[in-house]
mmCIF file of C-alpha atoms in Angstrom:
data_model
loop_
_atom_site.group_PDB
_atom_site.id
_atom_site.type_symbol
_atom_site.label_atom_id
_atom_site.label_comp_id
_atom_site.label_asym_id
_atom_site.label_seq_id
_atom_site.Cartn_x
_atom_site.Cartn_y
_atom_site.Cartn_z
ATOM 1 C CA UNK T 1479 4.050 14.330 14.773
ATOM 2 C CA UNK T 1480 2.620 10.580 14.534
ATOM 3 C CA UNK T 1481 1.725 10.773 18.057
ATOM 4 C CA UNK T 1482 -2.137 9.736 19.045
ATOM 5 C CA UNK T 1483 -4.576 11.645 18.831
ATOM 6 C CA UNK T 1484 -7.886 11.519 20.768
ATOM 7 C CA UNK T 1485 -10.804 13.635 19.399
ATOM 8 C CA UNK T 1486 -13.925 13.806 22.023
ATOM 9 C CA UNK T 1487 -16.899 14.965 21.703
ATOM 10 C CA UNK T 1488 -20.781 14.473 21.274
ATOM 11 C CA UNK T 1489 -22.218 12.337 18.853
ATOM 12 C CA UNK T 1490 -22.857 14.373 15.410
ATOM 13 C CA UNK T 1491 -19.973 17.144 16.154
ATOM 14 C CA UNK T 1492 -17.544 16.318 13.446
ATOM 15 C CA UNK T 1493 -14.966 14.164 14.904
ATOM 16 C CA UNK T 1494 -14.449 11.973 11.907
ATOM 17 C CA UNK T 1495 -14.228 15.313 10.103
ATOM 18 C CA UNK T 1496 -11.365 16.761 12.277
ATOM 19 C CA UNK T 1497 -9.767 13.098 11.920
ATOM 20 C CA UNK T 1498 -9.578 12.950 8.300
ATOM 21 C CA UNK T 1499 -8.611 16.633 8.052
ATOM 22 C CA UNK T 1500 -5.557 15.946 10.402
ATOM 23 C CA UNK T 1501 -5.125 12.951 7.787
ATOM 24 C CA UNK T 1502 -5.280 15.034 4.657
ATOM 25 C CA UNK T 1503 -2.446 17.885 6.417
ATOM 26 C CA UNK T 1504 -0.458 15.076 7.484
ATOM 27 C CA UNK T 1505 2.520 13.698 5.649
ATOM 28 C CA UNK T 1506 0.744 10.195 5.706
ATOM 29 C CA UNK T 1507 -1.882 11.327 3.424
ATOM 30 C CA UNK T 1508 1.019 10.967 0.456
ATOM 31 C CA UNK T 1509 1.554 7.874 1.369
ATOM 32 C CA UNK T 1510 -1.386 5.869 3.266
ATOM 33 C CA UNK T 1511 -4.836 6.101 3.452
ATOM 34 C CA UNK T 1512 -7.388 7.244 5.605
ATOM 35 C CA UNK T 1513 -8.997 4.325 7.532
ATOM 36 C CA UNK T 1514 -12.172 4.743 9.719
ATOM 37 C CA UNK T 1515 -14.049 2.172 12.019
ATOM 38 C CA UNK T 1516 -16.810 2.637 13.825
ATOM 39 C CA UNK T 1517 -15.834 0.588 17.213
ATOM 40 C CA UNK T 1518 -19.375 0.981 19.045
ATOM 41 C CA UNK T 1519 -21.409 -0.101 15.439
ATOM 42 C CA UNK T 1520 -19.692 -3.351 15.078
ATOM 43 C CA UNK T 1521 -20.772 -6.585 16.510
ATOM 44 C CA UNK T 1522 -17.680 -7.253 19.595
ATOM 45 C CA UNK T 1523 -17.464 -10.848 17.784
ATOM 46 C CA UNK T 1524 -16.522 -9.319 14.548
ATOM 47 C CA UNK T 1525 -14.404 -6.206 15.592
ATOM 48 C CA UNK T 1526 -11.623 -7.923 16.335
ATOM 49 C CA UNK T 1527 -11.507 -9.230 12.573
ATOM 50 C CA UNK T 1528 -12.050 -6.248 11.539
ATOM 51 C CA UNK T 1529 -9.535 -4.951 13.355
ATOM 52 C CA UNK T 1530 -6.635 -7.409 12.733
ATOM 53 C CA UNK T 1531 -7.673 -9.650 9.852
ATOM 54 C CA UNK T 1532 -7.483 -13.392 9.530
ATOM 55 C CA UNK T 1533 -5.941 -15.782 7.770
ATOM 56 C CA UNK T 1534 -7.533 -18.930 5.272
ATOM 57 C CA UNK T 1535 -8.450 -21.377 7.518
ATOM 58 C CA UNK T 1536 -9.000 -19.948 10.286
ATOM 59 C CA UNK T 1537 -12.098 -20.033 11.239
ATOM 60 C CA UNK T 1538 -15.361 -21.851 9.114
ATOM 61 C CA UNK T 1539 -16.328 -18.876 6.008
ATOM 62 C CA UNK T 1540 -12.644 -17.986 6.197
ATOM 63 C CA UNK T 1541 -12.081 -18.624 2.560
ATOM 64 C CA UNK T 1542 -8.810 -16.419 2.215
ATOM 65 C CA UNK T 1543 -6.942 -13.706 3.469
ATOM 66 C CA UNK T 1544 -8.374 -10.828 5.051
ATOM 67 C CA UNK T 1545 -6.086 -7.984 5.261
ATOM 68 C CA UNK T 1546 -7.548 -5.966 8.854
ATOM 69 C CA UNK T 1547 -7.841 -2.148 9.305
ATOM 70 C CA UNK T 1548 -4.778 -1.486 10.761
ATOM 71 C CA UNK T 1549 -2.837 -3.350 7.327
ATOM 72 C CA UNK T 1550 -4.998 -1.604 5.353
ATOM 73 C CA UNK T 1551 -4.358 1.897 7.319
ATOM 74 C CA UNK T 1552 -0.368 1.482 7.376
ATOM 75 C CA UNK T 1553 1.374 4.222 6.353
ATOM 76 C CA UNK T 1554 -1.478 6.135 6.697
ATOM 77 C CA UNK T 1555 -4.435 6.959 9.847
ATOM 78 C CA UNK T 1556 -6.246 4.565 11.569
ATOM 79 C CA UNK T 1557 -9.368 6.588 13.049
ATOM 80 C CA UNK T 1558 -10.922 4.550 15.881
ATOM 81 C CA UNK T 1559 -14.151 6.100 16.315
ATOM 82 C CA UNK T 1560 -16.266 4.827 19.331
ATOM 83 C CA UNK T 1561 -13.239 3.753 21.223
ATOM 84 C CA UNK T 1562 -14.882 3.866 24.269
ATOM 85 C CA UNK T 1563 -17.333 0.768 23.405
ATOM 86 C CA UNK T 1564 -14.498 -1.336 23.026
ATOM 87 C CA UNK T 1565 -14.488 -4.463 24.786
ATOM 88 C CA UNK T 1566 -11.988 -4.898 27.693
ATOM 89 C CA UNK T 1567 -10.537 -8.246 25.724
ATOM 90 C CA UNK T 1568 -9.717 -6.397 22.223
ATOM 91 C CA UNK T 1569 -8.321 -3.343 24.471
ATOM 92 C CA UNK T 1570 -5.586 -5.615 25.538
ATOM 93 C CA UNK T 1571 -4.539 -6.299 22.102
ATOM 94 C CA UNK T 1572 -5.192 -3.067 20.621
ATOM 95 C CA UNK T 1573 -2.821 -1.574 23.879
ATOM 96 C CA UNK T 1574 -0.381 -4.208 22.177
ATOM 97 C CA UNK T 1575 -0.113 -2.389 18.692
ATOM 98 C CA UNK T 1576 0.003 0.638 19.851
ATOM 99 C CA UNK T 1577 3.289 -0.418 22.227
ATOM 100 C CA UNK T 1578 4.741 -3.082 19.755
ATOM 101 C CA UNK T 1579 3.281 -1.967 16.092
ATOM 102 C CA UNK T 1580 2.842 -4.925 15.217
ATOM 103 C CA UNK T 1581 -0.520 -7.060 14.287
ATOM 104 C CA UNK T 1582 -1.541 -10.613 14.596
ATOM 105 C CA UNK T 1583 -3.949 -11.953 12.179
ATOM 106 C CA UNK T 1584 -7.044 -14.576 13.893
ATOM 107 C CA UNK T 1585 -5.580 -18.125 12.778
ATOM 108 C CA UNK T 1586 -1.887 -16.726 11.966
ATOM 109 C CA UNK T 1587 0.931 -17.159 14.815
ATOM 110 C CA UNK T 1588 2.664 -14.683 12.589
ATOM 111 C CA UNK T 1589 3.316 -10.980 13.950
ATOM 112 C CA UNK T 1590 3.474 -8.329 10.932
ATOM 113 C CA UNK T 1591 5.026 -4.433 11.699
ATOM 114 C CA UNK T 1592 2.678 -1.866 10.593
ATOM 115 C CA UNK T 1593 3.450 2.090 10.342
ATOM 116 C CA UNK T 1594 -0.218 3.758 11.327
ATOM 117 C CA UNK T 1595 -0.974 6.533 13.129
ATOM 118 C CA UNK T 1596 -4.066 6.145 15.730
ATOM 119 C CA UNK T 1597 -6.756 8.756 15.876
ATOM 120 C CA UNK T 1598 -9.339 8.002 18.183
ATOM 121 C CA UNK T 1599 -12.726 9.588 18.614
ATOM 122 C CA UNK T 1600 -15.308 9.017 21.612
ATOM 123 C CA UNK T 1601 -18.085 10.300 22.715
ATOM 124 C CA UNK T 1602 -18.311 8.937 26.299
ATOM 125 C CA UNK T 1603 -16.286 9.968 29.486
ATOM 126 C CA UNK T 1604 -12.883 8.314 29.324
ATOM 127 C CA UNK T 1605 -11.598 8.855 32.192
ATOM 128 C CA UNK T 1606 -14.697 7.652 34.313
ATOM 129 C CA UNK T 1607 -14.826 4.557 32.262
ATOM 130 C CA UNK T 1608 -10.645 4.322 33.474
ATOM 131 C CA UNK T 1609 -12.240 5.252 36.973
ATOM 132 C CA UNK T 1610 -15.159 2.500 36.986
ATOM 133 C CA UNK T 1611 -12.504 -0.383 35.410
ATOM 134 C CA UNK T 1612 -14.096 -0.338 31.832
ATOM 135 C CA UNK T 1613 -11.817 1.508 29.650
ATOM 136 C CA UNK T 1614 -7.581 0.361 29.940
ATOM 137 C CA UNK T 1615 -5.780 2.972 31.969
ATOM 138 C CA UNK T 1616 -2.791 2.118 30.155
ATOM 139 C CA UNK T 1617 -4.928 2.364 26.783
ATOM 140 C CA UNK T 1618 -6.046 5.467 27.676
ATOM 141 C CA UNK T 1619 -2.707 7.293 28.160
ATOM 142 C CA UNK T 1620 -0.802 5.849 25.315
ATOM 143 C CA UNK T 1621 -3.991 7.266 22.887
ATOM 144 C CA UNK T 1622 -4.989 10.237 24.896
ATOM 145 C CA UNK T 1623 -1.179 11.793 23.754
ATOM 146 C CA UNK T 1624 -2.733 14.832 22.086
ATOM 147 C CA UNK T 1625 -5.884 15.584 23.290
ATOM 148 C CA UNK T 1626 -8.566 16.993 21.095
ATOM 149 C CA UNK T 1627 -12.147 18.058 22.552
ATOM 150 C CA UNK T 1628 -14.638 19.174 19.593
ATOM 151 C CA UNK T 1629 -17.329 21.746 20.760
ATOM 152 C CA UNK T 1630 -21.289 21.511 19.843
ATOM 153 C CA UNK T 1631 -22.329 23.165 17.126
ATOM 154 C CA UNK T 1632 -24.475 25.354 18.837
ATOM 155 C CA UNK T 1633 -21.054 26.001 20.804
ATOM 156 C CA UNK T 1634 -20.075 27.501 17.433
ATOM 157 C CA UNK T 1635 -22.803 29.025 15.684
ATOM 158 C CA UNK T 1636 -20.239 30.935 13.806
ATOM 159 C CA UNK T 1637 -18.571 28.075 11.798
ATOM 160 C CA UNK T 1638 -21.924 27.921 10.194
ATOM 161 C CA UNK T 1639 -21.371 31.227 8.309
ATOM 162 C CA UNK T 1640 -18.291 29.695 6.763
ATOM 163 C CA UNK T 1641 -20.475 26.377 5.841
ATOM 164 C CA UNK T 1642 -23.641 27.003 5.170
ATOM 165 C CA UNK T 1643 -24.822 28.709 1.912
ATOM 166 C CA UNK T 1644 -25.881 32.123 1.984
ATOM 167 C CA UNK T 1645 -29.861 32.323 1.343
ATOM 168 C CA UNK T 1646 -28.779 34.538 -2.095
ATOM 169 C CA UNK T 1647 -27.284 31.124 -3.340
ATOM 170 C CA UNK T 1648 -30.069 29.017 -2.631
ATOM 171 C CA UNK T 1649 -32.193 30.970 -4.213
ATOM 172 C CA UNK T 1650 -29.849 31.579 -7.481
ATOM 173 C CA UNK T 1651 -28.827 28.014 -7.358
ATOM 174 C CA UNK T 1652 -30.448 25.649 -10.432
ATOM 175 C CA UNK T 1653 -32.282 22.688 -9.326
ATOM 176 C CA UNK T 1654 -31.674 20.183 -12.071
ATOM 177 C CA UNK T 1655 -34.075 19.367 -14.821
ATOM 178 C CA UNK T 1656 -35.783 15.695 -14.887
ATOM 179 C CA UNK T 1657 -36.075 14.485 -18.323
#
C-alpha cells in the first residue's frame, strides 16, 4: 500500500528506524529513495524551502534551482519526522500535496506531479493539538491512514537481546591497533 503512514512515539524510540525499514520492504525502495526531514529542527522560515524547493530568482541567495524534499523523495518515502511542530501556514500546503500530489516551487507559478509516499513521525499528542486548533484536522486524517505507535524501549527490554551484543563478543571482539 502507498497509503500514509504515521509512526508516534517518544523522542529516541526508533521512529525513523521503523520509517526507513517500511522504505527498504516497500516496492519504492527499487525505485526512489528514502527522504527524511526533521520538521521541529528546522528554522519555520526555511522549512518550507526545504520542503518544496525554489526556483533562480526567487528570492536574494537564490542562485539556481533547488530541487525540495518531496522532488527529491518521488518515487520513493518522504519521512516527515516532527510533524507536529509544523507551522499552521506550511500545513495548508503540505494538506495540498498530499490531496493534489503535486508541488509548487517558492518563485515558480508552476505545479509539478510527484509520486511519494508520506511517513510521518511525531512525538507530541496529535489529536490534542487537532483539539486545541494547532495541528490541521484535515492534515491529520489524510496522514494518520495507518497508524503506527512505537513503544519505549524499556517497553521492550526484549528487542535488546536481538540488538545488543552478547558480553562473550565484547570481550572476544579486537579493538583495532593505532599505528
Amino acid at each position: 500500500s502507498g497509503a500514509p503512514i504515521m509512526i508516534a512515539g517518544k523522542s529516541g524510540v526508533g521512529k525513523e528506524n521503523v520509517a526507513r525499514a517500511i522504505h527498504k520492504l516497500s516496492n519504492r525502495s527499487k525505485v526512489g529513495s528514502f527522504v527524511p526531514i526533521n520538521c521541529g529542527a528546522i528554522p519555520h522560515e526555511l522549512l518550507e524551502n526545504e520542503l518544496f524547493g525554489h526556483v533562480k530568482g526567487a528570492f536574494s541567495g537564490a542562485v539556481s534551482d533547488y530541487k525540495g524534499r518531496f522532488q527529491q523523495a518521488h518515487g520513493g518515502t518522504l519521512f516527515l519526522d516532527e510533524i507536529g511542530d509544523m507551522p499552521p501556514q506550511l500545513q495548508v500546503k503540505l494538506l495540498r500535496v498530499v490531496q493534489d500530489g503535486r508541488v509548487s516551487r517558492l518563485g515558480s507559478d508552476r505545479e509539478e506531479s510527484v509520486d511519494v509516499r508520506i511517513i510521518c513521525g511525531t512525538h507530541r499528542d496529535l489529536p490534542h493539538l487537532v483539539g486545541t486548533g494547532d495541528f490541521r484536522e484535515d492534515l491529520f486524517f489524510r496522514l494518520n491512514v495507518i497508524p503506527i505507535r512505537v513503544p519505549c524501549l524499556s517497553d521492550r527490554i526484549s528487542c535488546l537481546l536481538y540488538t545488543s551484543p552478547s558480553p562473550r563478543d565484547l570481550s572476544t571482539s579486537r579493538m583495532p591497533s593505532s599505528a
